[in-house]
Amino acid sequence: MPENPFMDMTGARPTSTLGVVIFSAFLGLAALQLRRKKPEQAETFNKIVNAFYAVIMRMVTLILRMTPYGVLALMTTTVAQTDVQGILNLGKFVIASYVALIIMFIVHFLLITFTGLNPINYIKKVIPTLIFAFTSRTSAGSIPMNIETKQNVRGRRRHRQLISFIWRFNRSKRLCWCLPAMLAVMIAPTVGINPWSIGFLVKLILIVAISSFGVAGVGGGATFAALIVLSSMNLPVGLAGLLISIEPLIDMGRTALNVNGSMTVGVLTAQFLGKLDKHKFNDMTLTEDSDDIA
């Protein structure tokens, strides 16, 4: 719990990000109550928040544009201090990561198949969105294409709000789970911590879940989440440098998997609720009208 939210905004504590997230939750609740009692003041507050948000997101974008240069310096230092075998091990790690990602894609397609739907039709409809997610490395940036794809798969405009809710909920809950959890488990043994102990895992899950809400939905956001989680877990952040140097390679596949997971959940939910338009799902020549997508 934040004792001084303004101090936490400066990053004064290892758990400052968690404190800011909790403070933001209380602030949002107060703003919602203000909207009912004093809508004019609430509207003014919303405009101020949106203005700050736009400026900060622009600043984050500028930082991300400079990130490759910082990663290049990090990789140069790491490679200079690592032998050839260590570099080969990193290559094996990338391959192993993509094998795991492919397995999870297969699980998603099997879930589609088990519900009586044609996985080939599903793949043909979602492939443009997956390519965008893979190349952009941003789950949030693929929201418009993701919702459009779900509309094209489901064919029910009146359920658009349900589609949007499902995607946003999945995106916020799974945005940055993979990299922080992976790094924490791998680094913990180097400081004498058993990564499979119940206490460690419970703490890790709670911190990752809460911190994921405070990470910007931009390409490379998982890297920021990893640094937040490692510092909150009192784990050495410097040891993550070797893996972060190859993180963009893995992040592309992980982002595509994240987006595909949200679309799979939307299709399965529609199927279970009996709201899936199977004619639209199976018709590969039918596309969504512009009025439905707007």
Coordinates of N, CA and C in Angstrom, one line a residue, residues 29-131:
L29 N -11.7 5.0 -8.9 CA -12.9 4.8 -8.2 C -13.5 6.1 -7.8
A30 N -12.7 7.0 -7.3 CA -13.2 8.3 -6.9 C -13.7 9.1 -8.1
A31 N -13.0 9.0 -9.3 CA -13.4 9.7 -10.5 C -14.8 9.2 -11.0
L32 N -15.0 7.9 -10.9 CA -16.3 7.3 -11.3 C -17.4 7.8 -10.4
Q33 N -17.2 7.9 -9.1 CA -18.2 8.5 -8.2 C -18.5 9.9 -8.4
L34 N -17.4 10.7 -8.8 CA -17.5 12.1 -9.1 C -18.4 12.3 -10.4
R35 N -18.3 11.4 -11.3 CA -19.0 11.5 -12.6 C -20.5 11.4 -12.3
R36 N -20.9 10.7 -11.3 CA -22.4 10.6 -11.0 C -22.9 11.8 -10.2
K37 N -22.0 12.4 -9.4 CA -22.5 13.5 -8.6 C -22.2 14.9 -9.2
K38 N -21.0 15.0 -9.8 CA -20.6 16.3 -10.4 C -20.0 16.0 -11.8
P39 N -20.9 15.8 -12.8 CA -20.3 15.4 -14.1 C -19.5 16.4 -14.8
E40 N -19.7 17.7 -14.6 CA -18.9 18.8 -15.2 C -17.5 18.7 -14.7
Q41 N -17.3 18.6 -13.4 CA -15.9 18.5 -12.8 C -15.3 17.2 -13.3
A42 N -16.0 16.1 -13.3 CA -15.5 14.8 -13.8 C -15.0 14.9 -15.2
E43 N -15.7 15.6 -16.1 CA -15.3 15.8 -17.5 C -14.0 16.6 -17.6
T44 N -13.9 17.6 -16.7 CA -12.6 18.4 -16.7 C -11.5 17.5 -16.3
F45 N -11.7 16.7 -15.2 CA -10.6 15.8 -14.8 C -10.2 14.8 -15.8
N46 N -11.2 14.3 -16.6 CA -10.9 13.3 -17.6 C -10.1 14.0 -18.7
K47 N -10.4 15.2 -19.1 CA -9.6 15.9 -20.1 C -8.1 16.1 -19.7
I48 N -8.0 16.5 -18.4 CA -6.6 16.6 -17.9 C -5.8 15.3 -17.9
V49 N -6.5 14.2 -17.5 CA -5.9 12.9 -17.5 C -5.5 12.5 -18.9
N50 N -6.4 12.7 -19.8 CA -6.1 12.3 -21.2 C -5.0 13.1 -21.8
A51 N -4.9 14.4 -21.4 CA -3.8 15.2 -21.9 C -2.4 14.7 -21.4
F52 N -2.4 14.4 -20.1 CA -1.2 13.8 -19.5 C -0.8 12.5 -20.1
Y53 N -1.9 11.7 -20.4 CA -1.7 10.4 -21.0 C -1.0 10.5 -22.4
A54 N -1.5 11.4 -23.2 CA -1.0 11.6 -24.5 C 0.5 12.0 -24.5
V55 N 0.8 13.0 -23.6 CA 2.2 13.4 -23.5 C 3.1 12.3 -23.0
I56 N 2.6 11.6 -22.0 CA 3.5 10.5 -21.5 C 3.7 9.4 -22.5
M57 N 2.6 9.0 -23.2 CA 2.8 8.0 -24.2 C 3.7 8.4 -25.3
R58 N 3.7 9.7 -25.7 CA 4.7 10.2 -26.6 C 6.1 10.1 -26.1
M59 N 6.2 10.4 -24.8 CA 7.6 10.3 -24.2 C 8.0 8.8 -24.2
V60 N 7.1 7.9 -23.9 CA 7.4 6.5 -23.9 C 7.9 6.0 -25.3
T61 N 7.2 6.5 -26.3 CA 7.5 6.2 -27.7 C 8.9 6.7 -28.0
L62 N 9.3 7.9 -27.6 CA 10.6 8.4 -27.8 C 11.7 7.5 -27.2
I63 N 11.4 7.1 -25.9 CA 12.3 6.2 -25.2 C 12.5 4.9 -25.9
L64 N 11.4 4.3 -26.4 CA 11.4 3.1 -27.1 C 12.2 3.2 -28.4
R65 N 12.2 4.3 -29.0 CA 12.9 4.5 -30.3 C 14.4 4.6 -30.0
M66 N 14.8 5.0 -28.8 CA 16.2 5.0 -28.4 C 16.7 3.7 -27.8
T67 N 15.7 2.8 -27.4 CA 16.0 1.6 -26.8 C 17.0 0.7 -27.6
P68 N 16.8 0.6 -29.0 CA 17.7 -0.3 -29.7 C 19.2 0.1 -29.5
Y69 N 19.5 1.4 -29.4 CA 20.9 1.8 -29.2 C 21.4 1.3 -27.8
G70 N 20.5 1.4 -26.8 CA 20.9 1.0 -25.5 C 21.1 -0.5 -25.5
V71 N 20.2 -1.3 -26.2 CA 20.3 -2.7 -26.3 C 21.6 -3.1 -27.0
L72 N 21.9 -2.3 -28.0 CA 23.2 -2.6 -28.8 C 24.4 -2.5 -27.9
A73 N 24.4 -1.4 -27.0 CA 25.5 -1.3 -26.1 C 25.5 -2.4 -25.1
L74 N 24.3 -2.8 -24.6 CA 24.2 -3.9 -23.7 C 24.7 -5.2 -24.3
M75 N 24.3 -5.4 -25.6 CA 24.8 -6.7 -26.2 C 26.3 -6.7 -26.5
T76 N 26.8 -5.5 -26.8 CA 28.3 -5.4 -27.0 C 29.0 -5.7 -25.8
T77 N 28.6 -5.2 -24.6 CA 29.3 -5.5 -23.4 C 29.1 -7.0 -23.0
T78 N 27.9 -7.5 -23.2 CA 27.6 -8.9 -22.9 C 28.4 -9.9 -23.7
V79 N 28.5 -9.6 -25.0 CA 29.2 -10.5 -25.9 C 30.7 -10.4 -25.6
A80 N 31.2 -9.3 -25.3 CA 32.6 -9.1 -25.0 C 33.0 -9.9 -23.8
Q81 N 32.0 -10.1 -22.9 CA 32.3 -10.9 -21.6 C 31.8 -12.3 -21.7
T82 N 31.3 -12.8 -22.8 CA 30.7 -14.1 -22.9 C 31.5 -14.9 -23.9
D83 N 31.8 -16.2 -23.6 CA 32.5 -17.0 -24.6 C 31.5 -17.5 -25.7
V84 N 32.1 -18.2 -26.7 CA 31.3 -18.6 -27.8 C 30.2 -19.6 -27.4
Q85 N 30.5 -20.4 -26.4 CA 29.5 -21.4 -26.0 C 28.3 -20.7 -25.3
G86 N 28.5 -19.6 -24.6 CA 27.4 -18.8 -24.0 C 26.5 -18.2 -25.1
I87 N 27.1 -17.7 -26.2 CA 26.3 -17.2 -27.3 C 25.5 -18.3 -28.0
L88 N 26.1 -19.5 -28.1 CA 25.4 -20.6 -28.7 C 24.2 -21.0 -27.8
N89 N 24.4 -20.9 -26.5 CA 23.3 -21.3 -25.6 C 22.2 -20.3 -25.7
L90 N 22.5 -19.0 -26.0 CA 21.4 -18.1 -26.2 C 20.6 -18.4 -27.5
G91 N 21.3 -18.9 -28.5 CA 20.6 -19.3 -29.7 C 19.7 -20.5 -29.4
K92 N 20.2 -21.4 -28.6 CA 19.4 -22.6 -28.2 C 18.2 -22.1 -27.4
F93 N 18.4 -21.1 -26.6 CA 17.2 -20.6 -25.8 C 16.2 -20.0 -26.7
V94 N 16.6 -19.2 -27.7 CA 15.6 -18.7 -28.7 C 14.8 -19.8 -29.3
I95 N 15.5 -20.8 -29.8 CA 14.9 -21.9 -30.5 C 13.9 -22.6 -29.5
A96 N 14.3 -22.9 -28.3 CA 13.5 -23.6 -27.3 C 12.2 -22.7 -27.0
S97 N 12.4 -21.4 -27.0 CA 11.2 -20.5 -26.7 C 10.2 -20.6 -27.8
Y98 N 10.7 -20.6 -29.1 CA 9.8 -20.7 -30.2 C 9.1 -22.1 -30.3
V99 N 9.8 -23.1 -29.9 CA 9.2 -24.4 -29.8 C 8.0 -24.4 -28.9
A100 N 8.2 -23.8 -27.7 CA 7.2 -23.6 -26.7 C 6.0 -22.8 -27.2
L101 N 6.3 -21.7 -27.9 CA 5.3 -20.9 -28.5 C 4.4 -21.6 -29.6
I102 N 5.1 -22.4 -30.4 CA 4.4 -23.2 -31.4 C 3.5 -24.2 -30.8
I103 N 4.0 -24.8 -29.7 CA 3.1 -25.8 -29.0 C 1.9 -25.1 -28.5
M104 N 2.0 -23.9 -27.9 CA 0.8 -23.2 -27.4 C -0.1 -22.8 -28.6
F105 N 0.4 -22.4 -29.7 CA -0.4 -22.2 -30.9 C -1.2 -23.4 -31.3
I106 N -0.6 -24.6 -31.2 CA -1.2 -25.8 -31.5 C -2.4 -26.1 -30.5
V107 N -2.1 -25.8 -29.3 CA -3.2 -25.9 -28.2 C -4.4 -25.1 -28.6
H108 N -4.1 -23.8 -29.0 CA -5.2 -22.9 -29.3 C -6.0 -23.5 -30.5
F109 N -5.3 -24.0 -31.5 CA -6.0 -24.6 -32.7 C -6.8 -25.8 -32.3
L110 N -6.2 -26.6 -31.4 CA -6.9 -27.8 -31.0 C -8.2 -27.5 -30.2
L111 N -8.2 -26.4 -29.4 CA -9.4 -25.9 -28.7 C -10.4 -25.5 -29.7
I112 N -10.0 -24.8 -30.8 CA -11.0 -24.5 -31.8 C -11.6 -25.7 -32.5
T113 N -10.7 -26.7 -32.7 CA -11.2 -28.0 -33.3 C -12.1 -28.7 -32.5
F114 N -11.8 -28.8 -31.2 CA -12.7 -29.6 -30.2 C -14.1 -29.0 -30.1
T115 N -14.2 -27.7 -30.4 CA -15.6 -27.1 -30.3 C -16.4 -27.3 -31.6
G116 N -15.8 -28.1 -32.6 CA -16.6 -28.4 -33.8 C -16.3 -27.3 -34.9
L117 N -15.4 -26.4 -34.7 CA -15.1 -25.4 -35.8 C -13.9 -25.9 -36.6
N118 N -13.8 -25.3 -37.8 CA -12.7 -25.6 -38.7 C -11.5 -24.7 -38.4
P119 N -10.4 -25.3 -37.9 CA -9.3 -24.5 -37.6 C -8.6 -23.8 -38.8
I120 N -8.8 -24.4 -40.0 CA -8.2 -23.8 -41.2 C -8.9 -22.5 -41.5
N121 N -10.2 -22.5 -41.4 CA -10.9 -21.2 -41.6 C -10.5 -20.2 -40.6
Y122 N -10.3 -20.6 -39.3 CA -9.9 -19.7 -38.3 C -8.6 -19.1 -38.6
I123 N -7.6 -19.9 -39.0 CA -6.3 -19.4 -39.3 C -6.3 -18.4 -40.4
K124 N -7.1 -18.7 -41.5 CA -7.1 -17.8 -42.6 C -7.7 -16.4 -42.2
K125 N -8.6 -16.4 -41.3 CA -9.2 -15.1 -40.9 C -8.3 -14.3 -39.9
V126 N -7.5 -15.0 -39.1 CA -6.8 -14.3 -38.1 C -5.3 -14.0 -38.5
I127 N -4.9 -14.6 -39.6 CA -3.4 -14.5 -40.0 C -3.0 -13.0 -40.2
P128 N -3.8 -12.1 -40.8 CA -3.4 -10.7 -40.9 C -3.1 -10.1 -39.6
T129 N -4.0 -10.3 -38.6 CA -3.8 -9.8 -37.3 C -2.6 -10.3 -36.6
L130 N -2.3 -11.6 -36.8 CA -1.1 -12.2 -36.2 C 0.1 -11.7 -36.8
I131 N 0.1 -11.5 -38.1 CA 1.3 -10.9 -38.7 C 1.6 -9.5 -38.2

